[in-house]
Short mmCIF file of C-alpha atoms and ligand atoms in Angstrom, two decimals:
data_model
loop_
_atom_site.label_atom_id
_atom_site.label_comp_id
_atom_site.label_asym_id
_atom_site.label_seq_id
_atom_site.Cartn_x
_atom_site.Cartn_y
_atom_site.Cartn_z
CA UNK A 1 97.79 100.37 106.20
CA UNK A 2 98.10 99.07 109.73
CA UNK A 3 100.62 96.31 110.27
CA UNK A 4 98.43 93.21 110.50
CA UNK A 5 100.71 91.43 112.94
CA UNK A 6 101.85 91.66 116.52
CA UNK A 7 105.43 92.82 117.02
CA UNK A 8 108.15 90.19 116.60
CA UNK A 9 109.60 89.48 119.06
CA UNK A 10 106.72 89.88 121.47
CA UNK A 11 107.19 90.97 125.06
CA UNK A 12 108.00 88.53 127.85
CA UNK A 13 106.71 88.90 131.36
CA UNK A 14 109.13 90.66 133.73
CA UNK A 15 110.49 88.45 136.50
CA UNK A 16 111.35 89.85 139.91
CA UNK A 17 112.63 88.07 142.97
CA UNK A 18 111.72 89.42 146.36
CA UNK A 19 111.58 88.21 149.93
CA UNK A 20 108.37 89.92 150.89
CA UNK A 21 104.84 90.26 149.60
CA UNK A 22 103.89 93.76 148.54
CA UNK A 23 100.41 94.76 149.62
CA UNK A 24 97.79 95.09 146.95
CA UNK A 25 99.45 92.61 144.57
CA UNK A 26 97.33 89.50 144.01
CA UNK A 27 99.09 86.49 145.42
CA UNK A 28 99.39 82.85 144.42
CA UNK A 29 100.85 80.13 146.56
CA UNK A 30 102.30 76.77 145.56
CA UNK A 31 101.06 73.65 147.28
CA UNK A 32 102.34 70.10 147.18
CA UNK A 33 99.96 67.15 146.92
CA UNK A 34 98.81 65.64 150.22
CA UNK A 35 101.15 63.12 151.80
CA UNK A 36 100.15 60.18 154.00
CA UNK A 37 100.55 62.35 157.09
CA UNK A 38 97.81 64.62 155.78
CA UNK A 39 95.40 61.71 156.10
CA UNK A 40 92.29 60.93 154.08
CA UNK A 41 90.87 64.42 154.37
CA UNK A 42 93.90 65.72 152.44
CA UNK A 43 95.23 69.24 152.84
CA UNK A 44 93.93 71.92 155.14
CA UNK A 45 91.45 74.40 153.71
CA UNK A 46 92.62 77.85 152.67
CA UNK A 47 89.93 80.54 152.57
CA UNK A 48 87.28 77.85 152.38
CA UNK A 49 88.96 75.96 149.53
CA UNK A 50 90.56 72.55 149.98
CA UNK A 51 93.72 72.45 147.82
CA UNK A 52 94.23 69.40 145.61
CA UNK A 53 97.98 69.99 145.26
CA UNK A 54 97.85 68.28 141.88
CA UNK A 55 100.46 69.63 139.46
CA UNK A 56 98.70 71.76 136.89
CA UNK A 57 95.63 72.41 139.07
CA UNK A 58 94.95 76.05 139.87
CA UNK A 59 92.17 76.84 142.34
CA UNK A 60 90.77 80.28 143.02
CA UNK A 61 90.20 81.43 146.58
CA UNK A 62 87.27 83.85 146.81
CA UNK A 63 88.38 85.65 149.97
CA UNK A 64 91.52 86.36 151.90
CA UNK A 65 95.15 87.12 151.21
CA UNK A 66 95.84 84.41 148.69
CA UNK A 67 93.91 84.42 145.42
CA UNK A 68 95.26 81.30 143.68
CA UNK A 69 96.43 77.90 144.88
CA UNK A 70 98.68 76.17 142.36
CA UNK A 71 99.50 72.50 142.84
CA UNK A 72 103.05 71.22 142.43
CA UNK A 73 102.24 67.52 142.86
CA UNK A 74 105.17 65.57 144.30
CA UNK A 75 107.25 68.75 144.31
CA UNK A 76 109.79 67.58 141.71
CA UNK A 77 111.30 70.55 139.77
CA UNK A 78 109.54 69.44 136.58
CA UNK A 79 106.16 69.86 138.28
CA UNK A 80 107.04 73.46 139.03
CA UNK A 81 107.23 74.17 135.31
CA UNK A 82 103.77 72.69 134.85
CA UNK A 83 102.47 74.65 137.83
CA UNK A 84 103.97 77.93 136.60
CA UNK A 85 102.45 77.49 133.14
CA UNK A 86 98.99 76.61 134.49
CA UNK A 87 99.16 79.48 136.98
CA UNK A 88 100.08 82.17 134.47
CA UNK A 89 97.21 81.08 132.23
CA UNK A 90 94.77 81.19 135.16
CA UNK A 91 96.02 84.61 136.26
CA UNK A 92 95.70 85.98 132.70
CA UNK A 93 92.10 84.84 132.47
CA UNK A 94 91.38 86.28 135.91
CA UNK A 95 92.78 89.60 134.71
CA UNK A 96 90.49 89.51 131.68
CA UNK A 97 87.51 88.71 133.91
CA UNK A 98 88.40 91.61 136.22
CA UNK A 99 88.53 94.00 133.28
CA UNK A 100 85.20 92.73 131.97
CA UNK A 101 83.66 93.20 135.40
CA UNK A 102 84.86 96.80 135.38
CA UNK A 103 87.41 96.32 138.13
CA UNK A 104 90.79 97.98 138.21
CA UNK A 105 93.17 95.68 136.38
CA UNK A 106 96.30 94.45 138.09
CA UNK A 107 99.55 94.42 136.14
CA UNK A 108 101.63 92.32 138.51
CA UNK A 109 101.12 89.24 140.62
CA UNK A 110 103.24 87.44 143.15
CA UNK A 111 103.96 83.77 143.72
CA UNK A 112 104.94 82.48 147.11
CA UNK A 113 107.26 79.45 146.95
CA UNK A 114 107.53 76.82 149.65
CA UNK A 115 110.54 77.06 151.98
CA UNK A 116 112.13 73.91 150.56
CA UNK A 117 112.04 75.05 146.92
CA UNK A 118 115.64 75.41 145.71
CA UNK A 119 117.28 77.07 142.73
CA UNK A 120 116.21 74.36 140.30
CA UNK A 121 112.57 74.68 141.38
CA UNK A 122 112.71 78.45 140.96
CA UNK A 123 114.17 78.09 137.46
CA UNK A 124 111.56 75.54 136.38
CA UNK A 125 108.75 77.69 137.76
CA UNK A 126 110.16 80.67 135.87
CA UNK A 127 110.15 78.73 132.57
CA UNK A 128 106.50 77.87 133.13
CA UNK A 129 105.54 81.44 134.03
CA UNK A 130 107.45 83.02 131.14
CA UNK A 131 106.32 80.64 128.40
CA UNK A 132 103.06 79.08 129.59
CA UNK A 133 101.06 82.24 128.86
CA UNK A 134 102.55 82.67 125.36
CA UNK A 135 100.05 83.84 122.77
CA UNK A 136 100.22 84.80 119.14
CA UNK A 137 96.95 86.23 117.95
CA UNK A 138 96.10 88.69 115.26
CA UNK A 139 92.84 90.44 115.98
CA UNK A 140 91.21 93.82 115.40
CA UNK A 141 91.36 94.83 119.05
CA UNK A 142 94.53 94.37 121.00
CA UNK A 143 94.06 93.48 124.65
CA UNK A 144 94.36 96.79 126.52
CA UNK A 145 95.37 95.30 129.81
CA UNK A 146 97.86 92.55 130.16
CA UNK A 147 100.19 91.11 132.74
CA UNK A 148 103.54 92.77 133.01
CA UNK A 149 105.35 91.45 136.04
CA UNK A 150 105.53 88.37 138.18
CA UNK A 151 107.27 88.54 141.53
CA UNK A 152 108.71 85.36 142.99
CA UNK A 153 108.70 85.34 146.77
CA UNK A 154 111.68 83.18 147.62
CA UNK A 155 115.12 83.32 149.15
CA UNK A 156 116.63 81.07 146.48
CA UNK A 157 117.27 83.01 143.29
CA UNK A 158 118.49 80.46 140.76
CA UNK A 159 120.11 81.75 137.57
CA UNK A 160 117.16 83.78 136.35
CA UNK A 161 119.19 85.77 133.85
CA UNK A 162 119.94 82.52 132.02
CA UNK A 163 116.32 81.32 132.28
CA UNK A 164 115.11 84.63 130.93
CA UNK A 165 117.36 84.44 127.85
CA UNK A 166 116.41 80.81 127.24
CA UNK A 167 112.71 81.59 127.52
CA UNK A 168 113.12 84.65 125.30
CA UNK A 169 114.81 82.43 122.70
CA UNK A 170 111.93 79.94 122.76
CA UNK A 171 109.35 82.72 122.54
CA UNK A 172 111.17 84.47 119.68
CA UNK A 173 111.42 81.17 117.79
CA UNK A 174 107.67 80.68 118.35
CA UNK A 175 106.96 84.19 117.04
CA UNK A 176 108.96 83.56 113.88
CA UNK A 177 107.36 80.19 113.21
CA UNK A 178 103.84 81.39 114.03
CA UNK A 179 104.07 84.37 111.70
CA UNK A 180 101.87 83.50 108.72
CA UNK A 181 103.51 82.95 105.36
CA UNK A 182 101.69 85.82 103.63
CA UNK A 183 103.97 88.03 105.73
CA UNK A 184 106.88 85.67 106.29
CA UNK A 185 108.71 85.64 102.96
CA UNK A 186 112.39 84.64 102.90
CA UNK A 187 113.19 88.37 102.73
CA UNK A 188 111.02 89.06 105.81
CA UNK A 189 112.77 86.30 107.74
CA UNK A 190 116.16 87.71 106.77
CA UNK A 191 115.21 91.31 107.63
CA UNK A 192 113.78 90.20 110.95
CA UNK A 193 116.96 88.30 111.80
CA UNK A 194 119.04 91.37 110.92
CA UNK A 195 116.78 93.68 112.95
CA UNK A 196 116.51 91.52 116.06
CA UNK A 197 119.86 89.75 116.24
CA UNK A 198 121.97 92.50 114.72
CA UNK A 199 123.09 95.18 117.15
CA UNK A 200 124.14 92.73 119.84
CA UNK A 201 127.87 93.04 120.61
CA UNK A 202 130.12 90.63 118.65
CA UNK A 203 127.21 89.41 116.51
CA UNK A 204 126.83 90.28 112.84
CA UNK A 205 123.94 89.19 110.65
CA UNK A 206 124.13 89.23 106.86
CA UNK A 207 121.33 88.53 104.41
CA UNK A 208 122.38 87.30 100.96
CA UNK A 209 119.96 87.68 98.08
CA UNK A 210 119.16 85.47 95.09
CA UNK A 211 121.75 87.19 92.93
CA UNK A 212 124.52 86.36 95.40
CA UNK A 213 123.19 82.81 95.72
CA UNK A 214 123.34 82.40 91.93
CA UNK A 215 126.90 83.76 91.70
CA UNK A 216 128.02 81.39 94.44
CA UNK A 217 126.27 78.34 92.99
CA UNK A 218 123.67 77.55 95.63
CA UNK A 219 121.77 75.28 93.23
CA UNK A 220 119.66 73.59 95.91
CA UNK A 221 118.35 76.82 97.42
CA UNK A 222 117.70 78.29 93.95
CA UNK A 223 115.90 75.17 92.74
CA UNK A 224 113.56 75.09 95.74
CA UNK A 225 113.09 78.87 95.85
CA UNK A 226 112.68 79.18 92.09
CA UNK A 227 108.96 78.36 92.08
CA UNK A 228 108.01 81.27 94.29
CA UNK A 229 107.46 84.95 93.52
CA UNK A 230 109.25 85.63 96.82
CA UNK A 231 112.94 84.88 96.10
CA UNK A 232 115.22 82.94 98.46
CA UNK A 233 117.78 84.28 100.91
CA UNK A 234 120.71 82.97 102.89
CA UNK A 235 120.88 84.31 106.43
CA UNK A 236 124.36 84.21 107.95
CA UNK A 237 124.97 84.98 111.62
CA UNK A 238 128.50 85.27 112.97
CA UNK A 239 129.13 85.46 116.69
CA UNK A 240 132.76 86.22 117.45
CA UNK A 241 133.41 86.59 121.18
CA UNK A 242 136.89 87.11 122.56
CA UNK A 243 138.71 84.14 124.00
CA UNK A 244 136.67 81.38 122.35
CA UNK A 245 138.33 78.00 121.79
CA UNK A 246 135.58 76.10 119.99
CA UNK A 247 133.81 77.07 116.77
CA UNK A 248 130.38 75.57 116.09
CA UNK A 249 128.40 75.75 112.87
CA UNK A 250 124.60 75.74 113.18
CA UNK A 251 122.42 75.27 110.11
CA UNK A 252 118.62 75.61 110.13
CA UNK A 253 115.96 74.76 107.56
CA UNK A 254 114.22 77.98 106.59
CA UNK A 255 111.33 76.95 104.34
CA UNK A 256 108.87 79.81 104.86
CA UNK A 257 106.06 77.74 103.36
CA UNK A 258 106.09 74.20 102.02
CA UNK A 259 103.39 73.44 99.46
CA UNK A 260 105.40 70.37 98.44
CA UNK A 261 106.07 72.00 95.08
CA UNK A 262 105.02 70.02 91.99
CA UNK A 263 104.91 66.90 94.21
CA UNK A 264 102.15 68.86 95.91
CA UNK A 265 100.94 68.10 99.42
CA UNK A 266 97.32 67.18 100.18
CA UNK A 267 95.19 70.20 101.12
CA UNK A 268 94.34 68.84 104.58
CA UNK A 269 97.39 69.76 106.59
CA UNK A 270 99.09 72.13 104.20
CA UNK A 271 98.41 75.24 106.28
CA UNK A 272 100.62 73.79 109.01
CA UNK A 273 103.61 74.13 106.70
CA UNK A 274 103.97 77.77 107.64
CA UNK A 275 106.09 76.50 110.51
CA UNK A 276 108.46 74.68 108.14
CA UNK A 277 111.18 77.17 109.05
CA UNK A 278 111.05 76.21 112.73
CA UNK A 279 114.59 74.80 112.60
CA UNK A 280 115.90 78.08 111.19
CA UNK A 281 113.84 80.02 113.73
CA UNK A 282 115.32 78.01 116.60
CA UNK A 283 118.82 78.73 115.32
CA UNK A 284 118.30 82.47 114.82
CA UNK A 285 116.74 82.77 118.27
CA UNK A 286 119.43 80.61 119.89
CA UNK A 287 122.29 82.64 118.41
CA UNK A 288 120.67 85.86 119.61
CA UNK A 289 120.52 84.41 123.13
CA UNK A 290 124.05 82.98 122.95
CA UNK A 291 125.36 86.45 122.09
CA UNK A 292 123.19 88.14 124.71
CA UNK A 293 124.58 85.75 127.34
CA UNK A 294 128.10 86.46 126.02
CA UNK A 295 128.98 82.77 125.92
CA UNK A 296 132.68 82.36 125.06
CA UNK A 297 132.13 80.06 122.07
CA UNK A 298 132.50 81.04 118.42
CA UNK A 299 129.27 80.34 116.55
CA UNK A 300 128.38 80.64 112.88
CA UNK A 301 124.78 80.05 111.86
CA UNK A 302 123.25 79.66 108.43
CA UNK A 303 119.58 79.65 107.52
CA UNK A 304 118.83 78.98 103.87
CA UNK A 305 115.38 80.51 103.45
CA UNK A 306 113.07 79.70 100.54
CA UNK A 307 109.42 79.15 99.76
CA UNK A 308 108.64 75.78 98.17
CA UNK A 309 105.88 76.73 95.74
CA UNK A 310 104.12 75.63 92.57
CA UNK A 311 104.54 77.59 89.35
CA UNK A 312 105.98 77.51 85.86
CA UNK A 313 109.42 78.03 87.33
CA UNK A 314 109.22 75.29 89.98
CA UNK A 315 111.89 72.62 90.03
CA UNK A 316 110.72 69.18 88.94
CA UNK A 317 111.03 65.52 89.90
CA UNK A 318 113.74 64.16 87.63
CA UNK A 319 115.81 67.35 87.68
CA UNK A 320 119.49 67.14 88.47
CA UNK A 321 120.60 69.97 90.70
CA UNK A 322 124.17 71.09 91.34
CA UNK A 323 124.79 72.14 94.94
CA UNK A 324 127.27 74.61 96.33
CA UNK A 325 130.66 72.92 96.02
CA UNK A 326 129.71 70.90 92.93
CA UNK A 327 127.94 67.70 94.06
CA UNK A 328 124.76 66.87 92.16
CA UNK A 329 121.41 65.53 93.37
CA UNK A 330 118.79 63.62 91.41
CA UNK A 331 115.46 65.01 92.49
CA UNK A 332 112.84 62.37 93.17
CA UNK A 333 110.21 64.38 95.01
CA UNK A 334 110.04 68.17 95.21
CA UNK A 335 108.49 67.87 98.66
CA UNK A 336 111.87 66.72 100.00
CA UNK A 337 113.03 70.34 99.70
CA UNK A 338 114.56 70.75 103.14
CA UNK A 339 117.55 68.53 102.39
CA UNK A 340 118.10 70.39 99.09
CA UNK A 341 118.61 73.75 100.82
CA UNK A 342 120.50 72.28 103.78
CA UNK A 343 123.01 70.52 101.50
CA UNK A 344 124.14 73.84 100.01
CA UNK A 345 124.39 75.54 103.37
CA UNK A 346 126.28 72.67 105.03
CA UNK A 347 128.96 72.59 102.34
CA UNK A 348 129.28 76.38 102.24
CA UNK A 349 129.47 76.68 106.03
CA UNK A 350 132.07 73.95 106.42
CA UNK A 351 134.25 75.21 103.57
CA UNK A 352 134.10 78.87 104.49
CA UNK A 353 134.13 78.73 108.28
CA UNK A 354 136.04 75.52 109.11
CA UNK A 355 134.09 74.75 112.29
CA UNK A 356 134.99 72.11 114.89
CA UNK A 357 131.50 70.57 114.77
CA UNK A 358 128.23 71.01 112.89
CA UNK A 359 124.65 70.88 114.15
CA UNK A 360 121.61 71.28 111.94
CA UNK A 361 117.96 71.60 112.94
CA UNK A 362 115.07 70.99 110.57
CA UNK A 363 111.42 70.01 110.32
CA UNK A 364 112.72 67.53 107.82
CA UNK A 365 110.51 64.44 107.66
CA UNK A 366 106.94 63.55 108.56
CA UNK A 367 108.29 60.09 109.33
CA UNK A 368 109.75 61.42 112.60
CA UNK A 369 106.23 62.02 113.91
CA UNK A 370 105.61 58.33 113.43
CA UNK A 371 108.91 57.33 115.06
CA UNK A 372 108.95 59.55 118.13
CA UNK A 373 105.60 61.32 118.32
CA UNK A 374 105.29 65.06 118.75
CA UNK A 375 107.09 65.78 122.00
CA UNK A 376 110.55 64.36 121.31
CA UNK A 377 113.17 65.45 118.80
CA UNK A 378 115.33 62.98 116.84
CA UNK A 379 119.13 63.22 117.03
CA UNK A 380 121.22 61.64 114.27
CA UNK A 381 124.93 61.97 114.88
CA UNK A 382 128.27 60.83 113.50
CA UNK A 383 129.78 61.37 116.93
CA UNK A 384 128.63 59.71 120.17
CA UNK A 385 129.91 62.48 122.42
CA UNK A 386 128.06 65.13 120.42
CA UNK A 387 124.81 63.13 120.46
CA UNK A 388 125.15 62.79 124.22
CA UNK A 389 125.82 66.51 124.62
CA UNK A 390 122.62 67.35 122.73
CA UNK A 391 120.48 64.95 124.75
CA UNK A 392 121.95 66.15 128.06
CA UNK A 393 121.55 69.81 127.10
CA UNK A 394 117.91 69.12 126.28
CA UNK A 395 117.36 67.43 129.64
CA UNK A 396 118.62 70.52 131.45
CA UNK A 397 116.19 72.84 129.67
CA UNK A 398 113.11 70.63 129.45
CA UNK A 399 113.34 69.39 125.84
CA UNK A 400 113.36 65.64 125.15
CA UNK A 401 115.65 64.08 122.51
CA UNK A 402 116.14 60.52 121.35
CA UNK A 403 119.11 59.19 119.39
CA UNK A 404 118.28 57.76 115.95
CA UNK A 405 120.58 55.49 113.93
CA UNK A 406 122.44 56.34 110.72
CA UNK A 407 121.96 52.79 109.40
CA UNK A 408 124.86 51.80 107.19
CA UNK A 409 122.86 49.22 105.24
CA UNK A 410 120.73 52.08 103.90
CA UNK A 411 123.67 54.30 102.95
CA UNK A 412 123.75 52.97 99.39
CA UNK A 413 120.14 53.99 98.78
CA UNK A 414 121.14 57.66 98.66
CA UNK A 415 123.85 57.02 96.05
CA UNK A 416 122.85 58.40 92.65
CA UNK A 417 122.95 56.77 89.23
CA UNK A 418 122.63 59.88 87.05
CA UNK A 419 123.97 62.27 89.65
CA UNK A 420 126.05 61.90 92.82
CA UNK A 421 123.23 61.60 95.34
CA UNK A 422 119.63 60.47 95.28
CA UNK A 423 117.29 62.82 97.06
CA UNK A 424 114.26 60.71 97.97
CA UNK A 425 114.89 57.00 97.47
CA UNK A 426 112.17 55.72 99.81
CA UNK A 427 112.71 53.62 102.92
CA UNK A 428 112.55 54.90 106.52
CA UNK A 429 112.08 58.61 105.91
CA UNK A 430 113.93 60.20 108.82
CA UNK A 431 116.96 57.95 108.50
CA UNK A 432 117.27 58.23 104.73
CA UNK A 433 117.04 62.03 104.92
CA UNK A 434 119.82 62.05 107.51
CA UNK A 435 121.97 59.77 105.33
CA UNK A 436 121.43 62.15 102.42
CA UNK A 437 122.65 65.09 104.51
CA UNK A 438 125.66 63.12 105.71
CA UNK A 439 126.91 63.04 102.11
CA UNK A 440 127.45 66.81 102.40
CA UNK A 441 129.16 66.93 105.78
CA UNK A 442 132.41 64.98 105.46
CA UNK A 443 134.25 63.77 108.57
CA UNK A 444 133.37 66.52 111.01
CA UNK A 445 131.45 65.65 114.17
CA UNK A 446 127.89 66.35 113.08
CA UNK A 447 124.46 66.15 114.68
CA UNK A 448 121.24 66.45 112.73
CA UNK A 449 118.15 67.37 114.74
CA UNK A 450 114.89 66.39 113.03
CA UNK A 451 112.18 68.37 114.84
CA UNK A 452 109.23 67.74 112.49
CA UNK A 453 107.27 66.33 115.47
CA UNK A 454 107.91 68.66 118.42
CA UNK A 455 108.22 71.93 116.45
CA UNK A 456 104.48 72.37 116.73
CA UNK A 457 101.81 71.37 119.19
CA UNK A 458 98.07 70.98 118.95
CA UNK A 459 97.64 70.64 122.72
CA UNK A 460 98.73 72.52 125.80
CA UNK A 461 101.39 70.68 127.87
CA UNK A 462 104.19 71.79 130.22
CA UNK A 463 105.13 75.31 129.04
CA UNK A 464 103.88 74.65 125.50
CA UNK A 465 100.72 76.10 123.97
CA UNK A 466 99.18 75.13 120.62
CA UNK A 467 101.09 76.38 117.56
CA UNK A 468 104.83 76.68 117.17
CA UNK A 469 106.74 75.51 120.26
CA UNK A 470 110.19 77.01 119.70
CA UNK A 471 111.58 73.50 120.19
CA UNK A 472 115.39 73.21 119.92
CA UNK A 473 116.11 76.88 120.64
CA UNK A 474 116.78 76.21 124.31
CA UNK A 475 118.71 73.01 123.66
CA UNK A 476 120.97 74.83 121.20
CA UNK A 477 121.78 77.61 123.67
CA UNK A 478 122.51 75.06 126.39
CA UNK A 479 124.55 72.93 123.98
CA UNK A 480 126.72 75.89 123.01
CA UNK A 481 127.06 76.81 126.70
CA UNK A 482 128.43 73.31 127.35
CA UNK A 483 131.51 74.24 125.23
CA UNK A 484 132.17 77.42 127.22
N1 BES B 1 108.26 69.79 105.80
C1 BES B 1 108.08 68.44 105.47
C2 BES B 1 108.17 67.50 106.68
C3 BES B 1 107.11 67.68 107.73
C4 BES B 1 105.97 66.91 107.71
C5 BES B 1 107.31 68.55 108.79
C6 BES B 1 105.02 67.06 108.70
C7 BES B 1 106.36 68.71 109.76
C8 BES B 1 105.22 67.96 109.74
C9 BES B 1 109.14 67.97 104.47
O1 BES B 1 109.57 68.95 103.60
C10 BES B 1 108.53 66.88 103.66
O2 BES B 1 107.53 67.11 103.05
N2 BES B 1 109.16 65.70 103.69
C11 BES B 1 108.66 64.58 102.98
C12 BES B 1 109.86 63.86 102.37
C13 BES B 1 109.48 62.78 101.39
C14 BES B 1 108.84 63.40 100.16
C15 BES B 1 110.73 62.02 101.01
C16 BES B 1 107.93 63.67 103.95
O3 BES B 1 108.35 63.58 105.11
O4 BES B 1 106.92 63.11 103.57
ZN1 ZN B 2 109.45 70.92 104.33
ZN1 ZN B 3 108.38 69.19 101.87
#
């Protein structure tokens, strides 16, 4: 039988930098919005088209050397990302139109940048071009002709190697999260991590099976994964470069599908829960990029992977579960499964690897969508400097974060009466979940990234297209780089 899915990871566009336009390659040019000097009539016509210059606008020129005019608005770097994303989508549709019209398809296009565009502009544009045209479709016919190369005509290079790895990380995380759950079992996720991230120098990836998890006492992972015919896994990535001073532990929620379990979710949005391993995906993709960039920081990553399903062997509300390391949790709601698997992995990772700091990423609570909407991630941290590092790293790569409080007056709500910890005591969802996790971390500097909102999109914006966004992958790479 034919593999029903596109390859994971998919291919990124090739980026080239050049200082001249090659003949025969369709050309786009970037145009800033009219200034006061341009007067009421606005910008001068190009090939009979008057450019708007509005960021995100792409106009087609019917004749002449330039085929597309892409607006960059006020010319701020951020607008270049928007322009790049809009442009690559317009060029892809033009290519499809050309093919339909029986014309010879082009494989490359060139973008001319204004003289005053510096390294930061080039990098932002590159993010837009590399990610804005991202697609994950599964159809009978694969598109025969697609874009392969984009050539940037500029004298300012920017660090395109870094941008390329960051974009590849975001795209790989999107691929993992977009893969449907009939394919994406915990075992598939583990095998894919081994296949894609293994083989990079100084990086080893190990997949532990349910037997190993049982021997080691991963009660949370086994409870959540126990209701599914597809057994759980623990994915462990170890990046050991020479000369590293800092050791970071990254932990990602890897729920390959979340039905809610016996506390079953409503049918309406349940299909969206195939991206409930987006935190784990971001971490796997980030570690691959960190190793590819040879960053001199020791990184260990753990992704507890399980499917939260309904069956005769599902865990139940009222159960008491013993985690790795011995602490027990009173289960209140089987839909709060993310914290159950993270608790095991946090304790295991800290005990075994003795890191200097811990960062976890998870689509943990729907409440975060209410708090921050769907374009900003929540940062809970026991350490101000670490919270600041995350937010700053996000700013540099185009991901927005907002600090959330670990409110001490709510800390007692996660204390158990029958067991050590209460899993789902009610109250403000995102905060209570973070307080639960804190019980398993100890005194280490720790940041918990709740990405339930921004991990998926239903609209196109910046370099994001509907579906999984790969959110957090780029921030994590940049965060680790900040320790280099
Ligand atoms: N995976 C969900 C959280 C989620 C919701 C992510 C919407 C993305 C979009 C998580 O496992 C969950 O169901 N959490 C519950 C916790 C509650 C039962 C304490 C929630 O947020 O409702
Ligand atoms: Zn979940
Ligand atoms: Zn859930």
